[in-house]
């Protein structure tokens, strides 16, 4: 089996939007599609609801693209929800089976259930990983769908149910049996549309043989980046609506959502970073100028007492000793003063000062002026002698 092409760029929202708008414009300009005389396919019904069956190739060669295919199939379920269409899923490899029975995807709970079942589909490998188109088309015929969408890589390698290998994977009988099963579907009124994922040129004719000769109507060669646009085109033709009128994939599944979220996270991170940077700058200490710097400490000599402030007025709590000068009217009129140190560093008990006498004293700068050298006061009481 040919290996499916890898999509190095992944699925991009911009390409989806461009594809949806382009296909919608083409449909509006071309008018409603009609069946070609040389095509075995029945015409599009152009009206929904319908029963639409996804026939998904899970063979080993689909491995590199399986996740993208499942996501696009899940998004198609959202596109079909508006008209209460029924969707079924048939999964196939060497054999085929119904993975999801016909379900009304217009109901929210049922639609989410179908999407979960698609998400849980796994790749078939080994003896189960062949490609049996006949088994897939025969199995889906039992569901009586209006439209069958065959997603595959374009090379049948087995036929029959149970599978028959024939003379090998290139046996032409595999394709012949598939064509016969497709014609039986088309004869019953079911339109068969093929989507060739990473389709090699030599396999285009295989897909055309089971669907019809017209590319872009009977079959679509594409890769995973254009898959959702092709699925929307099919839904548009089936329901007779422009692509832009179809419901868009639900939030959280459309690829544009992660891109917008990433942009918002980037902007938010930039804003938070700017706020933190401004706070850090505001918290930085500004270097002091020469006028603000303190005077250098002398290299020798005793250290100044940091508790003394020479330029400030005396604190009311400074004690008055026996030989200390009077504190003046601003001094604290306390009855008992804090002991002051003497010359030898010891403590002496302060004398008690009469509050009345303390309040009647002249300010220090008047003492000794009126009474001559002795400092006698006019009333004869003399100056305040702290030693008496």
XYZ file of C-alpha atoms in Angstrom:
388
model
C 0.000 0.000 0.000
C 1.302 3.492 -0.708
C 2.103 5.447 2.400
C -0.026 8.556 3.022
C 1.799 11.844 2.676
C 2.707 13.667 5.876
C 1.551 17.197 6.445
C 4.566 19.019 7.873
C 2.736 22.249 8.494
C -0.246 20.773 10.331
C -3.787 22.115 10.129
C -4.081 25.884 10.055
C -7.134 27.956 10.763
C -6.335 30.509 8.068
C -6.343 27.905 5.318
C -9.671 26.552 6.596
C -11.314 29.959 6.523
C -9.941 30.728 3.071
C -11.150 27.371 1.760
C -14.627 27.861 3.214
C -15.029 31.325 1.689
C -13.626 30.238 -1.701
C -15.899 27.200 -1.967
C -18.935 29.223 -0.909
C -18.239 31.861 -3.547
C -17.813 29.193 -6.224
C -21.143 27.620 -5.316
C -22.965 30.945 -5.447
C -21.479 31.797 -8.849
C -21.990 28.369 -10.410
C -25.535 27.856 -9.164
C -26.959 24.586 -7.777
C -25.033 21.442 -8.756
C -26.613 18.944 -11.151
C -25.819 15.318 -11.931
C -23.620 14.750 -14.962
C -24.924 12.414 -17.652
C -21.683 10.407 -17.617
C -21.644 10.037 -13.806
C -23.223 7.022 -12.129
C -23.831 9.114 -9.029
C -27.375 10.245 -8.185
C -27.787 14.041 -8.034
C -27.306 15.974 -4.817
C -30.565 16.270 -2.895
C -29.699 19.864 -1.834
C -31.962 19.607 1.186
C -31.403 18.522 4.779
C -31.935 16.678 7.059
C -30.255 13.679 5.479
C -28.533 10.513 6.611
C -24.820 10.892 5.901
C -22.343 8.054 6.446
C -18.612 8.562 6.982
C -16.649 5.534 5.781
C -13.218 5.894 7.402
C -10.100 4.009 6.322
C -8.148 2.906 9.446
C -5.613 0.814 7.531
C -1.946 0.899 8.486
C -0.998 3.359 5.743
C -3.358 6.008 7.202
C -1.375 6.202 10.443
C 0.519 9.488 9.892
C -2.701 11.379 9.164
C -5.196 9.615 11.400
C -5.422 12.281 14.127
C -6.031 15.068 11.605
C -8.633 12.956 9.792
C -10.510 12.228 13.032
C -10.483 15.921 13.956
C -11.856 16.970 10.554
C -14.537 14.269 10.735
C -15.508 15.531 14.191
C -15.752 19.111 12.866
C -18.028 17.889 10.045
C -20.407 16.556 12.711
C -20.708 20.142 13.994
C -21.374 21.431 10.463
C -24.338 19.042 10.098
C -25.976 19.810 13.451
C -28.204 22.673 12.316
C -30.720 20.616 10.290
C -30.794 17.604 12.626
C -29.005 15.357 10.174
C -28.239 11.763 11.078
C -24.607 10.681 10.903
C -23.194 7.147 10.924
C -19.590 5.971 10.849
C -18.211 2.787 9.294
C -14.574 1.954 10.067
C -12.624 -0.450 7.926
C -9.256 -2.064 7.392
C -8.995 -5.631 6.177
C -12.622 -5.996 7.321
C -15.352 -3.431 8.057
C -17.767 -2.709 10.921
C -20.265 -0.053 11.996
C -18.446 2.141 14.540
C -21.304 4.640 15.075
C -24.935 3.802 14.184
C -27.096 6.549 12.590
C -27.402 9.297 15.229
C -29.204 12.653 15.242
C -26.344 15.143 15.628
C -28.775 18.022 16.140
C -29.125 16.912 19.763
C -26.186 18.222 21.800
C -25.657 15.131 23.934
C -25.881 12.768 20.952
C -23.550 14.917 18.864
C -20.903 14.969 21.589
C -21.233 11.199 21.953
C -20.598 10.700 18.217
C -17.549 12.970 18.380
C -16.173 11.018 21.323
C -16.671 7.749 19.426
C -14.761 9.168 16.453
C -11.990 10.317 18.781
C -11.672 6.781 20.178
C -11.089 5.151 16.778
C -7.674 3.461 16.560
C -5.410 2.394 13.728
C -5.662 -1.200 12.485
C -2.311 -2.927 12.015
C -0.855 -6.252 10.908
C -3.341 -8.641 9.322
C -6.149 -6.227 10.178
C -4.456 -3.241 8.487
C -5.394 -3.936 4.858
C -7.764 -1.805 2.731
C -11.022 -3.495 1.842
C -13.255 -1.060 -0.052
C -15.820 -3.711 -0.956
C -16.406 -4.682 2.681
C -16.749 -1.001 3.669
C -19.252 -0.143 0.914
C -21.273 -3.319 1.492
C -21.451 -2.677 5.252
C -22.561 0.966 4.865
C -25.258 -0.040 2.374
C -27.185 -1.754 5.169
C -27.675 1.702 6.794
C -29.471 3.104 3.719
C -27.663 6.480 3.732
C -28.378 9.404 1.404
C -24.678 10.279 1.055
C -21.587 8.128 1.621
C -18.241 9.882 2.152
C -15.312 7.501 1.639
C -12.086 8.744 3.293
C -9.147 6.644 2.096
C -5.693 6.701 0.512
C -6.911 5.266 -2.786
C -5.613 1.689 -3.030
C -7.805 -1.355 -2.181
C -5.768 -4.414 -1.181
C -8.485 -6.948 -0.268
C -12.105 -7.777 -0.978
C -14.905 -9.911 0.477
C -16.243 -10.228 4.007
C -14.420 -12.070 5.469
C -11.548 -10.694 3.440
C -9.945 -12.494 0.538
C -6.344 -11.619 -0.309
C -6.542 -12.878 -3.890
C -3.216 -12.856 -5.719
C -1.825 -10.062 -3.549
C -2.339 -6.388 -2.721
C -2.177 -5.385 -6.391
C -4.808 -7.850 -7.541
C -7.241 -5.919 -9.856
C -10.122 -7.956 -8.448
C -9.989 -5.881 -5.241
C -10.984 -2.756 -7.169
C -13.501 -4.629 -9.356
C -15.428 -5.886 -6.316
C -15.378 -2.388 -4.798
C -16.791 -0.841 -7.991
C -19.626 -3.387 -7.998
C -20.527 -2.541 -4.363
C -20.446 1.205 -5.126
C -22.765 0.809 -8.116
C -25.219 -1.099 -5.956
C -25.300 1.859 -3.545
C -25.725 4.390 -6.328
C -28.470 2.307 -7.883
C -30.436 2.544 -4.611
C -30.213 6.370 -4.651
C -27.119 6.827 -2.436
C -24.538 9.336 -3.636
C -20.965 8.079 -3.144
C -18.261 10.718 -2.744
C -14.559 9.911 -2.349
C -11.903 11.852 -0.435
C -8.386 10.702 -1.322
C -6.018 11.646 1.519
C -2.503 12.212 0.172
C -3.608 10.506 -2.998
C -0.771 9.384 -5.326
C -1.381 10.243 -8.964
C -1.622 6.596 -10.000
C -4.484 6.033 -7.516
C -6.746 8.870 -8.728
C -8.354 6.525 -11.239
C -9.188 4.020 -8.466
C -11.204 6.616 -6.569
C -12.935 7.832 -9.736
C -13.938 4.236 -10.574
C -16.037 3.823 -7.416
C -17.554 7.343 -7.357
C -17.644 9.127 -10.720
C -15.340 10.929 -13.150
C -15.662 14.511 -11.896
C -12.964 15.825 -9.529
C -14.408 18.307 -7.040
C -17.874 16.770 -7.267
C -17.618 12.956 -7.352
C -14.214 12.779 -5.652
C -11.689 15.116 -4.073
C -7.923 14.557 -4.009
C -6.648 16.425 -0.921
C -4.372 16.332 2.088
C -5.133 16.908 5.759
C -4.700 20.696 5.515
C -7.525 20.930 2.951
C -9.678 18.104 4.268
C -12.101 20.166 6.360
C -12.739 22.542 3.461
C -13.648 19.594 1.217
C -15.945 18.131 3.871
C -17.728 21.468 4.207
C -18.115 21.587 0.423
C -19.788 18.172 0.508
C -22.116 19.263 3.352
C -22.927 22.461 1.421
C -23.896 20.554 -1.724
C -25.874 17.973 0.229
C -27.951 20.576 2.098
C -28.110 23.187 -0.688
C -26.562 25.902 1.510
C -23.527 28.153 1.044
C -20.530 27.021 3.043
C -20.628 30.171 5.179
C -24.242 29.400 6.168
C -23.302 26.052 7.718
C -22.702 25.862 11.480
C -19.039 26.280 12.340
C -17.125 23.775 14.468
C -17.911 24.143 18.146
C -15.539 26.207 20.304
C -12.475 24.279 21.422
C -12.276 22.216 18.217
C -11.796 24.793 15.488
C -8.069 25.423 14.982
C -8.597 29.184 15.174
C -9.416 28.922 18.887
C -5.924 27.756 20.009
C -4.347 30.488 17.872
C -6.503 33.203 19.465
C -5.873 31.755 22.935
C -2.116 31.713 22.348
C -2.256 35.369 21.267
C -4.197 36.374 24.376
C -1.756 34.517 26.613
C 1.157 36.310 24.929
C -0.446 39.741 25.426
C -1.322 38.950 29.046
C 2.236 37.787 29.738
C 3.611 41.021 28.238
C 1.318 43.162 30.411
C 2.222 41.273 33.597
C 5.912 41.466 32.701
C 5.659 45.246 32.217
C 3.944 45.693 35.586
C 6.580 43.640 37.389
C 9.386 45.540 35.640
C 7.929 48.910 36.676
C 7.599 47.742 40.294
C 11.191 46.562 40.304
C 12.404 49.885 38.956
C 10.372 51.849 41.521
C 11.813 49.706 44.324
C 15.433 50.407 43.240
C 17.313 52.706 45.750
C 18.376 56.000 44.160
C 22.075 56.778 44.955
C 22.440 59.682 47.380
C 23.968 62.982 46.180
C 27.009 64.493 47.802
C 24.790 66.830 49.818
C 22.796 63.888 51.159
C 25.784 61.773 52.138
C 26.724 61.812 55.877
C 30.035 63.338 57.011
C 32.829 60.798 57.121
C 33.668 59.489 60.583
C 37.113 60.557 61.961
C 39.732 57.871 61.738
C 40.715 58.212 65.436
C 39.143 59.323 68.667
C 35.991 58.307 70.442
C 32.879 57.566 68.412
C 30.044 60.100 68.780
C 27.037 59.070 70.746
C 24.292 58.440 68.170
C 21.631 59.322 70.734
C 22.767 62.961 71.090
C 21.273 65.517 68.739
C 23.226 68.788 69.295
C 20.942 71.076 67.304
C 17.718 70.092 69.032
C 16.432 71.681 72.297
C 17.059 69.699 75.476
C 14.712 66.812 75.995
C 12.336 67.163 78.959
C 13.653 63.874 80.304
C 17.230 65.144 80.879
C 18.043 64.990 84.623
C 19.280 67.904 86.648
C 22.141 67.076 89.008
C 23.336 68.984 92.037
C 25.883 71.031 90.033
C 23.989 71.222 86.765
C 22.703 74.628 85.553
C 18.975 75.191 85.830
C 16.950 73.902 82.952
C 14.777 77.009 82.689
C 11.033 77.289 82.420
C 10.859 74.761 79.576
C 12.284 71.997 81.736
C 10.033 69.253 82.939
C 8.644 70.154 86.416
C 9.089 66.680 87.760
C 9.469 66.124 91.477
C 12.108 63.474 91.024
C 14.649 63.715 88.191
C 16.692 60.947 86.624
C 20.108 60.579 88.314
C 22.936 62.245 86.353
C 26.469 60.806 86.152
C 29.211 62.524 88.143
C 32.761 63.168 86.959
C 33.901 59.680 87.979
C 31.103 58.061 85.939
C 28.966 57.239 88.985
C 25.436 58.300 89.714
C 24.335 60.893 92.237
C 20.926 61.377 93.603
C 19.385 64.619 92.264
C 18.039 67.196 94.587
C 14.363 67.761 94.829
C 13.309 71.129 93.456
C 10.418 73.094 94.764
C 7.856 73.346 92.004
C 6.866 76.882 93.065
C 10.477 78.019 93.116
C 11.127 76.360 89.793
C 8.222 78.147 88.135
C 9.222 81.607 89.544
C 12.772 81.455 88.240
C 13.935 83.917 85.642
C 15.092 82.523 82.333
C 18.776 81.551 82.334
C 19.857 84.503 80.205
C 18.555 86.989 82.866
C 20.399 85.415 85.801
C 23.195 87.571 87.188
C 22.306 90.687 85.198
C 20.128 92.480 87.735
C 22.042 91.533 90.886
C 25.594 92.144 89.761
C 28.304 89.554 89.966
C 26.567 87.641 92.665
C 23.499 87.258 90.541
C 21.207 88.546 93.331
C 17.607 88.998 92.389
C 15.761 92.267 93.236
C 13.721 90.579 95.926
C 16.896 89.501 97.698
C 16.380 85.874 97.220
C 19.458 85.492 95.050
C 19.969 83.018 92.226
C 19.093 79.326 92.256
C 21.843 77.469 94.041
C 21.668 73.835 93.056
C 24.248 72.833 95.688
C 22.236 74.025 98.678
